[in-house]
């Protein structure tokens, strides 16, 4: 596969958990660390004003149930969330939500519904007008299809979906190329397709260094580092992460820029965790926590802080 015609990132998600782990045990009456029972959280989710908001919160509850070893309850909650996503809804919103559901199903090793929901998500991709959003969905889906751990282990389907992402990347403007390549590289890496990931990451590194906007530059460098680390190139990964950290720290820590700084730092901290450096990750997460507190939008601040807390818990476990 040639990518020379291709002049950001997901999560994927790899992908960061959104909630703190609940107290041990399972069942709808068990209280979480925040003091809300599963039944209360489900009730809260169903009171949200829009189906998408309901589905988003139900996914969070399902993740909490799964962490509490209630796989049956989690599956039931995910099925409810899936049913809330309209077939004629905006693809740019519904598609990623379906990927999120499929990802959790796959993590639960519930492969049949994971595959069904993932197919629905991929089918929505063509209706997403924004190329970067379309590429991210396809790259995330491809990663889930191919991942041998926490995925479906289907390399053939992964290659097909990721090839569509590569094709879409050919239409992206030069200033967005790093974002596209970062998503694709991470997708290939998660799908355990090391050869393809390495090929994309070479172009990603060159493209990332040419990006002037700080957040996408930092995230692209972090994505490149993750892929390098997964292919055994630890020294190169370390250099890329150091450059990514320096870039993220240049983002202003106030106003709307604080949100960009937070997510840039989160992407780098997540990459450090992926390379086994929990100490470096913890240091960046302290900065991310401070920046998250500066996000002006209340809902945005809440979401950012949740992600910081979740990653801090992960870093603490890996120390």
Tab-separated table of C-alpha atoms in Angstrom:
chain	number	residue	atom	x	y	z
A	1	UNK	CA	0.000	0.000	0.000
A	2	UNK	CA	1.477	3.326	-1.030
A	3	UNK	CA	0.755	6.384	1.066
A	4	UNK	CA	3.023	8.852	-0.698
A	5	UNK	CA	-0.031	10.709	-1.957
A	6	UNK	CA	-1.010	11.525	1.591
A	7	UNK	CA	0.706	14.686	2.217
A	8	UNK	CA	-5.118	13.497	14.180
A	9	UNK	CA	-6.160	11.584	16.904
A	10	UNK	CA	-8.463	9.256	18.308
A	11	UNK	CA	-8.838	7.443	20.991
A	12	UNK	CA	-9.413	6.116	20.447
A	13	UNK	CA	-9.773	6.016	22.266
A	14	UNK	CA	-6.847	3.745	22.426
A	15	UNK	CA	-9.202	4.711	24.248
A	16	UNK	CA	-9.493	6.469	27.864
A	17	UNK	CA	-12.184	5.325	30.366
A	18	UNK	CA	-14.577	8.115	31.309
A	19	UNK	CA	-15.617	7.125	34.821
A	20	UNK	CA	-13.960	6.323	38.101
A	21	UNK	CA	-14.211	2.648	39.006
A	22	UNK	CA	-17.149	1.804	41.252
A	23	UNK	CA	-16.904	0.103	44.573
A	24	UNK	CA	-16.313	-3.627	44.366
A	25	UNK	CA	-19.194	-5.990	43.750
A	26	UNK	CA	-22.065	-5.904	41.298
A	27	UNK	CA	-25.772	-5.356	41.134
A	28	UNK	CA	-27.919	-2.310	40.599
A	29	UNK	CA	-28.091	-1.380	44.281
A	30	UNK	CA	-24.338	-1.120	44.843
A	31	UNK	CA	-23.124	2.443	45.346
A	32	UNK	CA	-20.225	3.849	43.377
A	33	UNK	CA	-17.500	6.027	44.831
A	34	UNK	CA	-19.610	9.020	43.927
A	35	UNK	CA	-22.439	7.684	46.089
A	36	UNK	CA	-24.935	6.979	43.286
A	37	UNK	CA	-26.297	3.479	42.838
A	38	UNK	CA	-26.414	1.956	39.379
A	39	UNK	CA	-30.204	2.221	39.441
A	40	UNK	CA	-29.948	5.924	40.231
A	41	UNK	CA	-27.403	6.448	37.451
A	42	UNK	CA	-29.681	4.692	34.988
A	43	UNK	CA	-32.580	6.881	36.097
A	44	UNK	CA	-30.417	9.991	35.658
A	45	UNK	CA	-29.420	8.899	32.159
A	46	UNK	CA	-33.024	8.337	31.093
A	47	UNK	CA	-33.956	11.839	32.251
A	48	UNK	CA	-31.585	13.491	29.784
A	49	UNK	CA	-33.362	15.709	27.268
A	50	UNK	CA	-32.105	14.161	24.028
A	51	UNK	CA	-31.669	10.537	22.889
A	52	UNK	CA	-27.965	11.136	22.224
A	53	UNK	CA	-27.416	12.526	25.726
A	54	UNK	CA	-29.310	9.540	27.143
A	55	UNK	CA	-27.208	7.110	25.114
A	56	UNK	CA	-23.964	8.841	26.110
A	57	UNK	CA	-24.767	8.529	29.820
A	58	UNK	CA	-26.029	4.972	29.467
A	59	UNK	CA	-22.675	3.997	27.942
A	60	UNK	CA	-20.960	5.468	30.980
A	61	UNK	CA	-23.221	3.439	33.273
A	62	UNK	CA	-22.537	0.296	31.247
A	63	UNK	CA	-18.797	0.858	31.634
A	64	UNK	CA	-19.274	1.188	35.393
A	65	UNK	CA	-21.323	-2.016	35.478
A	66	UNK	CA	-18.666	-3.880	33.519
A	67	UNK	CA	-15.919	-2.668	35.855
A	68	UNK	CA	-18.051	-3.913	38.747
A	69	UNK	CA	-18.121	-7.373	37.094
A	70	UNK	CA	-21.789	-7.039	36.107
A	71	UNK	CA	-21.380	-8.019	32.468
A	72	UNK	CA	-25.049	-8.984	32.096
A	73	UNK	CA	-26.192	-5.589	33.357
A	74	UNK	CA	-23.659	-3.811	31.162
A	75	UNK	CA	-24.864	-5.650	28.065
A	76	UNK	CA	-28.482	-4.772	28.847
A	77	UNK	CA	-27.587	-1.115	29.301
A	78	UNK	CA	-25.596	-1.055	26.054
A	79	UNK	CA	-28.534	-2.574	24.189
A	80	UNK	CA	-30.735	0.222	25.548
A	81	UNK	CA	-28.186	2.824	24.463
A	82	UNK	CA	-27.989	1.327	20.975
A	83	UNK	CA	-31.766	1.496	20.612
A	84	UNK	CA	-31.690	5.239	21.318
A	85	UNK	CA	-29.503	6.005	18.306
A	86	UNK	CA	-31.773	6.890	15.355
A	87	UNK	CA	-31.125	5.330	11.986
A	88	UNK	CA	-31.715	8.694	10.341
A	89	UNK	CA	-29.731	10.778	12.848
A	90	UNK	CA	-26.703	12.880	11.996
A	91	UNK	CA	-23.939	10.463	11.063
A	92	UNK	CA	-21.234	12.670	12.522
A	93	UNK	CA	-22.890	12.211	15.957
A	94	UNK	CA	-24.432	8.758	15.685
A	95	UNK	CA	-21.464	7.053	14.037
A	96	UNK	CA	-18.916	7.717	16.803
A	97	UNK	CA	-21.501	6.835	19.441
A	98	UNK	CA	-22.002	3.450	17.792
A	99	UNK	CA	-18.226	2.928	17.701
A	100	UNK	CA	-18.097	3.688	21.418
A	101	UNK	CA	-20.771	1.066	22.084
A	102	UNK	CA	-19.068	-1.515	19.888
A	103	UNK	CA	-15.753	-0.837	21.612
A	104	UNK	CA	-17.219	-1.632	25.024
A	105	UNK	CA	-18.983	-4.733	23.716
A	106	UNK	CA	-15.643	-5.918	22.303
A	107	UNK	CA	-13.877	-5.153	25.582
A	108	UNK	CA	-16.510	-7.325	27.271
A	109	UNK	CA	-15.738	-10.081	24.728
A	110	UNK	CA	-19.349	-9.902	23.556
A	111	UNK	CA	-18.383	-10.164	19.924
A	112	UNK	CA	-21.702	-10.708	18.153
A	113	UNK	CA	-23.325	-7.398	19.169
A	114	UNK	CA	-19.917	-5.695	18.856
A	115	UNK	CA	-19.694	-6.723	15.206
A	116	UNK	CA	-23.319	-5.782	14.488
A	117	UNK	CA	-23.005	-2.325	16.023
A	118	UNK	CA	-19.598	-1.722	14.439
A	119	UNK	CA	-20.996	-2.487	10.992
A	120	UNK	CA	-23.755	0.073	11.563
A	121	UNK	CA	-21.111	2.639	12.485
A	122	UNK	CA	-18.999	1.964	9.404
A	123	UNK	CA	-22.097	2.157	7.200
A	124	UNK	CA	-22.698	5.673	8.584
A	125	UNK	CA	-19.211	6.870	7.640
A	126	UNK	CA	-20.124	7.685	4.056
A	127	UNK	CA	-22.697	10.201	5.291
A	128	UNK	CA	-20.144	12.199	7.288
A	129	UNK	CA	-19.212	15.269	5.288
A	130	UNK	CA	-16.134	16.287	7.253
A	131	UNK	CA	-13.195	14.167	6.074
A	132	UNK	CA	-11.329	14.179	9.391
A	133	UNK	CA	-14.414	13.047	11.323
A	134	UNK	CA	-15.014	10.314	8.742
A	135	UNK	CA	-11.389	9.162	8.940
A	136	UNK	CA	-11.459	9.054	12.743
A	137	UNK	CA	-14.578	6.880	12.730
A	138	UNK	CA	-13.109	4.482	10.179
A	139	UNK	CA	-9.745	4.340	11.942
A	140	UNK	CA	-11.351	3.671	15.316
A	141	UNK	CA	-13.589	0.998	13.804
A	142	UNK	CA	-10.661	-0.595	11.992
A	143	UNK	CA	-8.703	-0.760	15.216
A	144	UNK	CA	-11.557	-2.529	16.992
A	145	UNK	CA	-12.026	-4.966	14.136
A	146	UNK	CA	-8.377	-5.992	14.150
A	147	UNK	CA	-7.364	-5.876	17.808
A	148	UNK	CA	-6.589	-9.343	19.126
A	149	UNK	CA	-7.060	-8.139	22.705
A	150	UNK	CA	-10.149	-6.049	23.429
A	151	UNK	CA	-11.284	-6.283	19.817
A	152	UNK	CA	-12.652	-8.715	17.251
A	153	UNK	CA	-9.359	-10.084	15.944
A	154	UNK	CA	-10.552	-9.787	12.338
A	155	UNK	CA	-7.534	-8.610	10.334
A	156	UNK	CA	-9.317	-8.844	6.987
A	157	UNK	CA	-12.139	-6.523	8.051
A	158	UNK	CA	-9.645	-4.210	9.720
A	159	UNK	CA	-7.619	-3.830	6.524
A	160	UNK	CA	-10.732	-3.116	4.468
A	161	UNK	CA	-12.022	-0.418	6.812
A	162	UNK	CA	-8.616	1.182	7.310
A	163	UNK	CA	-8.056	1.202	3.552
A	164	UNK	CA	-11.199	3.345	3.314
A	165	UNK	CA	-9.668	5.705	5.870
A	166	UNK	CA	-6.483	5.926	3.793
A	167	UNK	CA	-8.532	6.693	0.701
A	168	UNK	CA	-10.411	9.442	2.523
A	169	UNK	CA	-7.094	10.904	3.726
A	170	UNK	CA	-6.184	11.573	0.106
A	171	UNK	CA	-8.821	14.316	0.022
A	172	UNK	CA	-7.633	16.116	3.158
A	173	UNK	CA	-6.091	19.581	3.001
A	174	UNK	CA	-2.385	19.805	3.791
A	175	UNK	CA	-2.967	21.536	7.121
A	176	UNK	CA	-5.101	18.602	8.333
A	177	UNK	CA	-2.915	15.766	7.035
A	178	UNK	CA	-1.235	15.114	10.388
A	179	UNK	CA	-4.631	14.680	12.061
A	180	UNK	CA	-5.716	12.185	9.415
A	181	UNK	CA	-2.470	10.218	9.496
A	182	UNK	CA	-2.421	10.106	13.304
A	183	UNK	CA	-5.882	8.532	13.414
A	184	UNK	CA	-4.970	5.991	10.729
A	185	UNK	CA	-1.627	5.076	12.303
A	186	UNK	CA	-3.297	4.459	15.662
A	187	UNK	CA	-5.991	2.395	13.954
A	188	UNK	CA	-3.423	0.160	12.275
A	189	UNK	CA	-1.439	-0.141	15.520
A	190	UNK	CA	-4.490	-1.136	17.550
A	191	UNK	CA	-5.460	-3.608	14.843
A	192	UNK	CA	-2.066	-5.293	15.317
A	193	UNK	CA	-1.065	-4.481	11.747
A	194	UNK	CA	2.496	-3.394	12.520
A	195	UNK	CA	3.788	-3.217	8.957
A	196	UNK	CA	1.013	-0.914	7.799
A	197	UNK	CA	1.269	1.155	10.993
A	198	UNK	CA	4.991	1.684	10.457
A	199	UNK	CA	4.453	2.802	6.900
A	200	UNK	CA	1.881	5.412	7.933
A	201	UNK	CA	3.808	6.648	10.954
A	202	UNK	CA	6.778	7.645	8.801
A	203	UNK	CA	4.579	10.060	6.908
A	204	UNK	CA	2.869	11.093	10.141
A	205	UNK	CA	6.127	12.171	11.752
A	206	UNK	CA	7.077	14.311	8.782
A	207	UNK	CA	3.604	15.807	8.614
A	208	UNK	CA	3.426	16.440	12.386
A	209	UNK	CA	6.650	18.389	12.387
A	210	UNK	CA	5.226	20.648	9.686
A	211	UNK	CA	2.037	21.461	11.646
A	212	UNK	CA	1.985	24.910	13.201
A	213	UNK	CA	-1.150	24.662	15.379
A	214	UNK	CA	-0.029	23.416	18.777
A	215	UNK	CA	-2.726	20.944	19.877
A	216	UNK	CA	-2.875	18.896	16.671
A	217	UNK	CA	0.909	18.963	16.454
A	218	UNK	CA	1.283	17.621	20.007
A	219	UNK	CA	-1.403	14.976	19.485
A	220	UNK	CA	0.100	13.859	16.186
A	221	UNK	CA	3.555	13.515	17.740
A	222	UNK	CA	2.041	11.532	20.645
A	223	UNK	CA	0.241	9.257	18.202
A	224	UNK	CA	3.465	8.672	16.283
A	225	UNK	CA	5.220	7.850	19.565
A	226	UNK	CA	2.563	5.284	20.494
A	227	UNK	CA	2.957	3.525	17.192
A	228	UNK	CA	6.760	3.592	17.429
A	229	UNK	CA	6.600	2.122	20.924
A	230	UNK	CA	4.229	-0.635	19.822
A	231	UNK	CA	6.669	-1.612	17.083
A	232	UNK	CA	9.595	-1.763	19.517
A	233	UNK	CA	11.250	1.548	18.656
A	234	UNK	CA	11.398	2.847	22.238
A	235	UNK	CA	14.162	5.401	21.695
A	236	UNK	CA	12.347	7.062	18.813
A	237	UNK	CA	9.125	7.020	20.846
A	238	UNK	CA	10.832	8.772	23.736
A	239	UNK	CA	12.150	11.546	21.526
A	240	UNK	CA	8.735	12.092	19.960
A	241	UNK	CA	7.025	12.232	23.372
A	242	UNK	CA	9.546	14.763	24.655
A	243	UNK	CA	8.848	16.956	21.621
A	244	UNK	CA	5.097	16.488	22.048
A	245	UNK	CA	5.320	17.507	25.728
A	246	UNK	CA	7.268	20.650	24.903
A	247	UNK	CA	4.686	21.528	22.251
A	248	UNK	CA	1.662	21.021	24.549
A	249	UNK	CA	3.209	23.140	27.290
A	250	UNK	CA	3.329	26.083	24.904
A	251	UNK	CA	-0.493	26.189	24.711
A	252	UNK	CA	-1.988	28.957	26.846
A	253	UNK	CA	-3.482	27.811	30.134
A	254	UNK	CA	-6.553	30.044	30.080
A	255	UNK	CA	-9.854	30.571	28.261
A	256	UNK	CA	-10.752	28.231	25.417
A	257	UNK	CA	-7.066	27.400	24.959
A	258	UNK	CA	-7.141	25.613	28.339
A	259	UNK	CA	-9.316	22.876	26.835
A	260	UNK	CA	-6.882	22.384	23.965
A	261	UNK	CA	-3.988	22.255	26.419
A	262	UNK	CA	-5.816	19.691	28.583
A	263	UNK	CA	-6.537	17.299	25.737
A	264	UNK	CA	-3.067	17.669	24.264
A	265	UNK	CA	-1.565	16.771	27.645
A	266	UNK	CA	-4.001	13.864	28.025
A	267	UNK	CA	-2.994	12.404	24.674
A	268	UNK	CA	0.685	12.580	25.606
A	269	UNK	CA	0.114	11.162	29.099
A	270	UNK	CA	-1.861	8.306	27.574
A	271	UNK	CA	1.013	7.641	25.179
A	272	UNK	CA	3.498	7.615	28.059
A	273	UNK	CA	1.309	5.049	29.848
A	274	UNK	CA	1.218	2.956	26.699
A	275	UNK	CA	5.032	2.950	26.671
A	276	UNK	CA	5.173	1.979	30.359
A	277	UNK	CA	6.314	5.320	31.783
A	278	UNK	CA	3.673	5.950	34.473
A	279	UNK	CA	5.881	8.484	36.257
A	280	UNK	CA	6.107	10.784	33.220
A	281	UNK	CA	2.392	10.346	32.622
A	282	UNK	CA	1.562	11.330	36.213
A	283	UNK	CA	3.588	14.536	35.869
A	284	UNK	CA	1.722	15.577	32.739
A	285	UNK	CA	-1.616	14.675	34.312
A	286	UNK	CA	-0.971	17.146	37.128
A	287	UNK	CA	-0.626	19.850	34.479
A	288	UNK	CA	-3.738	18.548	32.673
A	289	UNK	CA	-5.731	18.680	35.917
A	290	UNK	CA	-4.776	22.318	36.413
A	291	UNK	CA	-5.689	23.167	32.821
A	292	UNK	CA	-9.008	21.303	33.023
A	293	UNK	CA	-9.955	23.517	35.953
A	294	UNK	CA	-9.481	26.537	33.695
A	295	UNK	CA	-11.911	25.382	30.965
A	296	UNK	CA	-14.638	28.071	30.859
A	297	UNK	CA	-17.583	25.919	29.745
A	298	UNK	CA	-18.992	24.004	32.786
A	299	UNK	CA	-19.894	20.873	30.824
A	300	UNK	CA	-16.576	20.988	28.974
A	301	UNK	CA	-14.733	21.366	32.255
A	302	UNK	CA	-16.641	18.417	33.762
A	303	UNK	CA	-15.873	16.164	30.810
A	304	UNK	CA	-12.208	17.144	30.756
A	305	UNK	CA	-11.821	16.609	34.486
A	306	UNK	CA	-13.483	13.173	34.275
A	307	UNK	CA	-10.961	12.100	31.658
A	308	UNK	CA	-8.062	13.449	33.695
A	309	UNK	CA	-9.259	11.607	36.819
A	310	UNK	CA	-9.713	8.352	34.912
A	311	UNK	CA	-6.219	8.514	33.448
A	312	UNK	CA	-4.770	9.475	36.825
A	313	UNK	CA	-6.316	6.316	38.294
A	314	UNK	CA	-4.782	4.265	35.519
A	315	UNK	CA	-1.376	5.867	36.048
A	316	UNK	CA	-1.568	5.181	39.777
A	317	UNK	CA	-2.333	1.511	39.148
A	318	UNK	CA	0.645	1.187	36.814
A	319	UNK	CA	3.227	2.805	39.106
